[in-house]
């Protein structure tokens, strides 16, 4: 099932820059893992913000929570989740 | 260029039900037109809401405005627009 | 899967009182239908508000949307949905 | 009497990780205590959030406050309380 | 048990002035009924607003809801409820 | 004259626990002082929150400010003030 | 005592233009009455808004409420009240 | 002096479409008048919204108010005003 | 020209108390300077808040910014500015 | 294409004043670079705020993001972006 996830990263300025760099690298690796597994169907960055929008395809809310909690930057994330359905106006399922 | 568009339809209860039905049908036709043109890449309904999320691929903000304004339900819509960029964590462009 | 649904009913004052009465009766019947089907696990009224909180157990966000949209008062509802998971602190699953 | 309680945990990033771990363990133990006593009827985690929703059955607002204040993570919690009543549309009391 | 109740009356301007007058008279009568019963311990108007603050002493959230719903202006009210406890700093219980 | 005062205490987690304990004791003493003087007519705790609601009877806004500023926890308080009047629906002045 | 009052007028578009004109004339007359009485010390319009800011000098919150309620446009006003004190940084009382 | 003005037009759906059309035409004429006078330096439409952003160069807040109030759609506008100054980072004044 | 300025001081609790005391003294001196110059026409404290309301009479938004930026507490202030005009209902200009 | 960008700088008070000074100087240099390149068409400071409004002319949302991210103060900025179109009421394109 599909979920629309908006993630805003709020990194406190006191966090050590090296730690931030490491966290961001590990975050990128984790995101790269999730894509071939088909968990993360889409991923976009919002222009001008430390935020992204993604579409997750998971078995359950529990799996969604597990995936999000596994992200290295999770402790610094503000996450908004919306459950999605197929739109009746869609002429051809693309996801 | 890509835009993330969240549309909430707020139909006033006094509008004649027949007019609402017609508007919704014309809205669906218009949405069906936009998809093969590649203007509307994705379209999802938000569960429990009279709202949808879509990803538009247009030439400019002006084209986006033109497309949205052409929707039959536009006068009843509350529209939020965010400009999107490719995410550095994306391993394969899917859009 | 479980969803937490908060429904606030905003009935415009111009709606004919007889129609309101009918809608509320049909709403109650529909709610009574959903409970034995196991779709609506819990249902509470919020004190002092024309609002309720419920826990739905459905197959998918699409089924949740279908159920909510089938409620006679749906056009007058403001609905908030949150996907739920089992809490690690729960000692015995009750739902 | 029933109360709907939404708890969001906002753990400041400077808190020592060991202390956080200890707090979370003690929190889980405390939650486990409250369930057999029948104080905490239901407990769910909100997907994607460091938040949970629970239904408390207590004698009075004072008892609710006492229970919440006894939680080890209370100093880091943002708590929202709503008093609940039986819903007229409920066909069989489940709580 | 005590509840803090903030009521804001939002009377739509189209309602017939005679009906408004009648509703306000009946509201005052109802409020006068509730006071000797000890249900409504305190009642104040907020300066400059069509709003009041009251302290209710009721058996349960259900009784609070019943009392509020019985107010003639209830359909036009926006109601906020907070459950109260005795404050540890209070030297002599006055309520 | 009467003022409705809602006080939320936001104690930063870095403040030394002994200092917090001392502040809370002095706060309680100060609240105990104000009650026999008739400055603080009512005082309740909001269930589940580090917040209280009180009714002050003072000579002027200046006196209210002086009293609030004299509270030991004042630097950590978020204070909301509303001026109150006697309600026309009140049948017997209790304050 | 001094109160800072922000008034926003929200005139519904369906109100008959002649009635609006009359209401505005009577409003102006009422405002003119209040100024020589010294009740309304200052009155400014906020640029670009149907809103004004005023400073009232009244005996009590009750008198403030009475004055505001006597304004012909009161049913269409959204009013925000703040109690004011003399500022310690003021070198010469001007009000 | 410069003001940044954000105007959102909220046209109630009951207004007669012919009247709306006339108002919009007169609005456009009025906007065309203001530009050669140098009152309105810049004017942009916000994509996806019935809103625009403009930069006004006027003698005083009073003149700004007069200009805005003279717009035919003013009764349906929600206007936000911010006073602007030259930015120290600007290398060449363009306005 | 007149501006309505609401200033809320948010002093972080970690700032050294001596520094805070010094800043507040210098703030008072600066406010005292501005009054005889006629820049700050009125100044009030909001009861119960670390906030004040003032009316500035300056040549331009740039001068307003310069004056506000010169206040010793400026780095800790949250400032809201509204441009004011003479109110048509004012019978005698007092500012 | 044009974007309206509102930037609010929130500098935490613990940052070393020398570092802040250096950051602001580098920010000014970067802003000076962007103007001759035609990326930043307009730039204004909002009176009374640590905020500015600018109009960017860029090839794509990605370029906008790159430019904003290159600003030395970016980690301390709260950025709001709106896509702009030519306004139909504009009589002569000035940008």
mmCIF file with all atom_site columns, N, CA, C and O in Angstrom, chain F residues 1-3 59-62 64-65 81 83-86, chain G residues 1-3 59-62 64-65 81 83-86:
data_model
loop_
_atom_site.group_PDB
_atom_site.id
_atom_site.type_symbol
_atom_site.label_atom_id
_atom_site.label_alt_id
_atom_site.label_comp_id
_atom_site.label_asym_id
_atom_site.label_entity_id
_atom_site.label_seq_id
_atom_site.pdbx_PDB_ins_code
_atom_site.Cartn_x
_atom_site.Cartn_y
_atom_site.Cartn_z
_atom_site.occupancy
_atom_site.B_iso_or_equiv
_atom_site.pdbx_formal_charge
_atom_site.auth_seq_id
_atom_site.auth_comp_id
_atom_site.auth_asym_id
_atom_site.auth_atom_id
_atom_site.pdbx_PDB_model_num
ATOM 1   N N  . UNK F 1 1  ? -10.656 43.816 39.809 1.00 0.00 ? 1  UNK F N  1
ATOM 2   C CA . UNK F 1 1  ? -11.172 43.293 38.544 1.00 0.00 ? 1  UNK F CA 1
ATOM 3   C C  . UNK F 1 1  ? -10.592 41.915 38.277 1.00 0.00 ? 1  UNK F C  1
ATOM 4   O O  . UNK F 1 1  ? -9.502  41.609 38.747 1.00 0.00 ? 1  UNK F O  1
ATOM 5   N N  . UNK F 1 2  ? -11.342 41.126 37.495 1.00 0.00 ? 2  UNK F N  1
ATOM 6   C CA . UNK F 1 2  ? -10.985 39.722 37.315 1.00 0.00 ? 2  UNK F CA 1
ATOM 7   C C  . UNK F 1 2  ? -10.221 39.477 36.001 1.00 0.00 ? 2  UNK F C  1
ATOM 8   O O  . UNK F 1 2  ? -10.586 40.026 34.959 1.00 0.00 ? 2  UNK F O  1
ATOM 9   N N  . UNK F 1 3  ? -9.206  38.641 36.110 1.00 0.00 ? 3  UNK F N  1
ATOM 10  C CA . UNK F 1 3  ? -8.491  38.198 34.917 1.00 0.00 ? 3  UNK F CA 1
ATOM 11  C C  . UNK F 1 3  ? -8.373  36.681 34.933 1.00 0.00 ? 3  UNK F C  1
ATOM 12  O O  . UNK F 1 3  ? -8.132  36.084 35.982 1.00 0.00 ? 3  UNK F O  1
ATOM 13  N N  . UNK F 1 59 ? -6.291  45.085 41.293 1.00 0.00 ? 59 UNK F N  1
ATOM 14  C CA . UNK F 1 59 ? -6.719  46.485 41.129 1.00 0.00 ? 59 UNK F CA 1
ATOM 15  C C  . UNK F 1 59 ? -6.594  46.980 39.689 1.00 0.00 ? 59 UNK F C  1
ATOM 16  O O  . UNK F 1 59 ? -7.321  47.875 39.267 1.00 0.00 ? 59 UNK F O  1
ATOM 17  N N  . UNK F 1 60 ? -5.605  46.408 38.982 1.00 0.00 ? 60 UNK F N  1
ATOM 18  C CA . UNK F 1 60 ? -5.275  46.951 37.660 1.00 0.00 ? 60 UNK F CA 1
ATOM 19  C C  . UNK F 1 60 ? -4.416  45.954 36.890 1.00 0.00 ? 60 UNK F C  1
ATOM 20  O O  . UNK F 1 60 ? -3.841  45.043 37.487 1.00 0.00 ? 60 UNK F O  1
ATOM 21  N N  . UNK F 1 61 ? -4.285  46.148 35.573 1.00 0.00 ? 61 UNK F N  1
ATOM 22  C CA . UNK F 1 61 ? -3.357  45.310 34.814 1.00 0.00 ? 61 UNK F CA 1
ATOM 23  C C  . UNK F 1 61 ? -1.928  45.404 35.366 1.00 0.00 ? 61 UNK F C  1
ATOM 24  O O  . UNK F 1 61 ? -1.192  44.419 35.359 1.00 0.00 ? 61 UNK F O  1
ATOM 25  N N  . UNK F 1 62 ? -1.560  46.583 35.875 1.00 0.00 ? 62 UNK F N  1
ATOM 26  C CA . UNK F 1 62 ? -0.208  46.737 36.431 1.00 0.00 ? 62 UNK F CA 1
ATOM 27  C C  . UNK F 1 62 ? -0.018  45.815 37.632 1.00 0.00 ? 62 UNK F C  1
ATOM 28  O O  . UNK F 1 62 ? 1.027   45.170 37.773 1.00 0.00 ? 62 UNK F O  1
ATOM 29  N N  . UNK F 1 64 ? -1.631  43.042 38.188 1.00 0.00 ? 64 UNK F N  1
ATOM 30  C CA . UNK F 1 64 ? -1.563  41.665 37.673 1.00 0.00 ? 64 UNK F CA 1
ATOM 31  C C  . UNK F 1 64 ? -0.147  41.359 37.193 1.00 0.00 ? 64 UNK F C  1
ATOM 32  O O  . UNK F 1 64 ? 0.426   40.312 37.513 1.00 0.00 ? 64 UNK F O  1
ATOM 33  N N  . UNK F 1 65 ? 0.424   42.295 36.431 1.00 0.00 ? 65 UNK F N  1
ATOM 34  C CA . UNK F 1 65 ? 1.768   42.067 35.901 1.00 0.00 ? 65 UNK F CA 1
ATOM 35  C C  . UNK F 1 65 ? 2.775   41.898 37.035 1.00 0.00 ? 65 UNK F C  1
ATOM 36  O O  . UNK F 1 65 ? 3.631   40.995 36.985 1.00 0.00 ? 65 UNK F O  1
ATOM 37  N N  . UNK F 1 81 ? -3.487  36.000 29.112 1.00 0.00 ? 81 UNK F N  1
ATOM 38  C CA . UNK F 1 81 ? -4.369  36.775 29.992 1.00 0.00 ? 81 UNK F CA 1
ATOM 39  C C  . UNK F 1 81 ? -5.645  37.159 29.250 1.00 0.00 ? 81 UNK F C  1
ATOM 40  O O  . UNK F 1 81 ? -5.584  37.585 28.102 1.00 0.00 ? 81 UNK F O  1
ATOM 41  N N  . UNK F 1 83 ? -9.265  39.443 30.101 1.00 0.00 ? 83 UNK F N  1
ATOM 42  C CA . UNK F 1 83 ? -10.047 40.224 31.064 1.00 0.00 ? 83 UNK F CA 1
ATOM 43  C C  . UNK F 1 83 ? -11.463 39.656 31.126 1.00 0.00 ? 83 UNK F C  1
ATOM 44  O O  . UNK F 1 83 ? -12.062 39.345 30.089 1.00 0.00 ? 83 UNK F O  1
ATOM 45  N N  . UNK F 1 84 ? -11.980 39.515 32.336 1.00 0.00 ? 84 UNK F N  1
ATOM 46  C CA . UNK F 1 84 ? -13.317 38.913 32.520 1.00 0.00 ? 84 UNK F CA 1
ATOM 47  C C  . UNK F 1 84 ? -14.334 39.934 33.005 1.00 0.00 ? 84 UNK F C  1
ATOM 48  O O  . UNK F 1 84 ? -13.993 40.886 33.720 1.00 0.00 ? 84 UNK F O  1
ATOM 49  N N  . UNK F 1 85 ? -15.601 39.721 32.664 1.00 0.00 ? 85 UNK F N  1
ATOM 50  C CA . UNK F 1 85 ? -16.703 40.525 33.221 1.00 0.00 ? 85 UNK F CA 1
ATOM 51  C C  . UNK F 1 85 ? -17.714 39.534 33.823 1.00 0.00 ? 85 UNK F C  1
ATOM 52  O O  . UNK F 1 85 ? -17.721 38.354 33.488 1.00 0.00 ? 85 UNK F O  1
ATOM 53  N N  . UNK F 1 86 ? -18.591 40.079 34.648 1.00 0.00 ? 86 UNK F N  1
ATOM 54  C CA . UNK F 1 86 ? -19.690 39.300 35.177 1.00 0.00 ? 86 UNK F CA 1
ATOM 55  C C  . UNK F 1 86 ? -20.548 38.853 33.992 1.00 0.00 ? 86 UNK F C  1
ATOM 56  O O  . UNK F 1 86 ? -20.788 39.633 33.065 1.00 0.00 ? 86 UNK F O  1
ATOM 57  N N  . UNK G 2 1  ? -8.220  52.223 33.429 1.00 0.00 ? 1  UNK G N  1
ATOM 58  C CA . UNK G 2 1  ? -7.155  51.318 33.012 1.00 0.00 ? 1  UNK G CA 1
ATOM 59  C C  . UNK G 2 1  ? -7.149  51.194 31.495 1.00 0.00 ? 1  UNK G C  1
ATOM 60  O O  . UNK G 2 1  ? -8.178  51.374 30.845 1.00 0.00 ? 1  UNK G O  1
ATOM 61  N N  . UNK G 2 2  ? -5.975  50.852 30.960 1.00 0.00 ? 2  UNK G N  1
ATOM 62  C CA . UNK G 2 2  ? -5.796  50.865 29.509 1.00 0.00 ? 2  UNK G CA 1
ATOM 63  C C  . UNK G 2 2  ? -5.914  49.464 28.904 1.00 0.00 ? 2  UNK G C  1
ATOM 64  O O  . UNK G 2 2  ? -5.396  48.499 29.461 1.00 0.00 ? 2  UNK G O  1
ATOM 65  N N  . UNK G 2 3  ? -6.593  49.426 27.761 1.00 0.00 ? 3  UNK G N  1
ATOM 66  C CA . UNK G 2 3  ? -6.662  48.177 26.984 1.00 0.00 ? 3  UNK G CA 1
ATOM 67  C C  . UNK G 2 3  ? -6.288  48.477 25.536 1.00 0.00 ? 3  UNK G C  1
ATOM 68  O O  . UNK G 2 3  ? -6.700  49.503 24.985 1.00 0.00 ? 3  UNK G O  1
ATOM 69  N N  . UNK G 2 59 ? -13.019 52.018 33.166 1.00 0.00 ? 59 UNK G N  1
ATOM 70  C CA . UNK G 2 59 ? -13.005 51.702 34.604 1.00 0.00 ? 59 UNK G CA 1
ATOM 71  C C  . UNK G 2 59 ? -12.754 50.219 34.890 1.00 0.00 ? 59 UNK G C  1
ATOM 72  O O  . UNK G 2 59 ? -12.244 49.856 35.938 1.00 0.00 ? 59 UNK G O  1
ATOM 73  N N  . UNK G 2 60 ? -13.180 49.376 33.942 1.00 0.00 ? 60 UNK G N  1
ATOM 74  C CA . UNK G 2 60 ? -13.164 47.935 34.211 1.00 0.00 ? 60 UNK G CA 1
ATOM 75  C C  . UNK G 2 60 ? -13.336 47.166 32.902 1.00 0.00 ? 60 UNK G C  1
ATOM 76  O O  . UNK G 2 60 ? -13.773 47.744 31.897 1.00 0.00 ? 60 UNK G O  1
ATOM 77  N N  . UNK G 2 61 ? -13.027 45.859 32.915 1.00 0.00 ? 61 UNK G N  1
ATOM 78  C CA . UNK G 2 61 ? -13.322 45.040 31.737 1.00 0.00 ? 61 UNK G CA 1
ATOM 79  C C  . UNK G 2 61 ? -14.804 45.111 31.359 1.00 0.00 ? 61 UNK G C  1
ATOM 80  O O  . UNK G 2 61 ? -15.151 45.075 30.175 1.00 0.00 ? 61 UNK G O  1
ATOM 81  N N  . UNK G 2 62 ? -15.671 45.215 32.368 1.00 0.00 ? 62 UNK G N  1
ATOM 82  C CA . UNK G 2 62 ? -17.113 45.286 32.077 1.00 0.00 ? 62 UNK G CA 1
ATOM 83  C C  . UNK G 2 62 ? -17.427 46.531 31.251 1.00 0.00 ? 62 UNK G C  1
ATOM 84  O O  . UNK G 2 62 ? -18.207 46.478 30.296 1.00 0.00 ? 62 UNK G O  1
ATOM 85  N N  . UNK G 2 64 ? -15.365 48.130 29.296 1.00 0.00 ? 64 UNK G N  1
ATOM 86  C CA . UNK G 2 64 ? -14.811 47.910 27.956 1.00 0.00 ? 64 UNK G CA 1
ATOM 87  C C  . UNK G 2 64 ? -15.791 47.088 27.113 1.00 0.00 ? 64 UNK G C  1
ATOM 88  O O  . UNK G 2 64 ? -16.072 47.431 25.955 1.00 0.00 ? 64 UNK G O  1
ATOM 89  N N  . UNK G 2 65 ? -16.300 46.014 27.719 1.00 0.00 ? 65 UNK G N  1
ATOM 90  C CA . UNK G 2 65 ? -17.229 45.156 26.975 1.00 0.00 ? 65 UNK G CA 1
ATOM 91  C C  . UNK G 2 65 ? -18.480 45.936 26.549 1.00 0.00 ? 65 UNK G C  1
ATOM 92  O O  . UNK G 2 65 ? -18.939 45.810 25.402 1.00 0.00 ? 65 UNK G O  1
ATOM 93  N N  . UNK G 2 81 ? -8.294  41.715 22.653 1.00 0.00 ? 81 UNK G N  1
ATOM 94  C CA . UNK G 2 81 ? -8.080  42.651 23.761 1.00 0.00 ? 81 UNK G CA 1
ATOM 95  C C  . UNK G 2 81 ? -6.795  42.275 24.505 1.00 0.00 ? 81 UNK G C  1
ATOM 96  O O  . UNK G 2 81 ? -6.569  41.101 24.782 1.00 0.00 ? 81 UNK G O  1
ATOM 97  N N  . UNK G 2 83 ? -4.617  43.695 28.029 1.00 0.00 ? 83 UNK G N  1
ATOM 98  C CA . UNK G 2 83 ? -4.512  44.670 29.122 1.00 0.00 ? 83 UNK G CA 1
ATOM 99  C C  . UNK G 2 83 ? -3.118  45.281 29.103 1.00 0.00 ? 83 UNK G C  1
ATOM 100 O O  . UNK G 2 83 ? -2.126  44.575 28.945 1.00 0.00 ? 83 UNK G O  1
ATOM 101 N N  . UNK G 2 84 ? -3.039  46.600 29.249 1.00 0.00 ? 84 UNK G N  1
ATOM 102 C CA . UNK G 2 84 ? -1.757  47.300 29.183 1.00 0.00 ? 84 UNK G CA 1
ATOM 103 C C  . UNK G 2 84 ? -1.350  47.849 30.549 1.00 0.00 ? 84 UNK G C  1
ATOM 104 O O  . UNK G 2 84 ? -2.203  48.210 31.365 1.00 0.00 ? 84 UNK G O  1
ATOM 105 N N  . UNK G 2 85 ? -0.050  47.962 30.774 1.00 0.00 ? 85 UNK G N  1
ATOM 106 C CA . UNK G 2 85 ? 0.478   48.658 31.957 1.00 0.00 ? 85 UNK G CA 1
ATOM 107 C C  . UNK G 2 85 ? 1.445   49.744 31.449 1.00 0.00 ? 85 UNK G C  1
ATOM 108 O O  . UNK G 2 85 ? 1.925   49.690 30.323 1.00 0.00 ? 85 UNK G O  1
ATOM 109 N N  . UNK G 2 86 ? 1.758   50.658 32.360 1.00 0.00 ? 86 UNK G N  1
ATOM 110 C CA . UNK G 2 86 ? 2.783   51.658 32.081 1.00 0.00 ? 86 UNK G CA 1
ATOM 111 C C  . UNK G 2 86 ? 4.097   50.904 31.877 1.00 0.00 ? 86 UNK G C  1
ATOM 112 O O  . UNK G 2 86 ? 4.406   49.957 32.587 1.00 0.00 ? 86 UNK G O  1
#
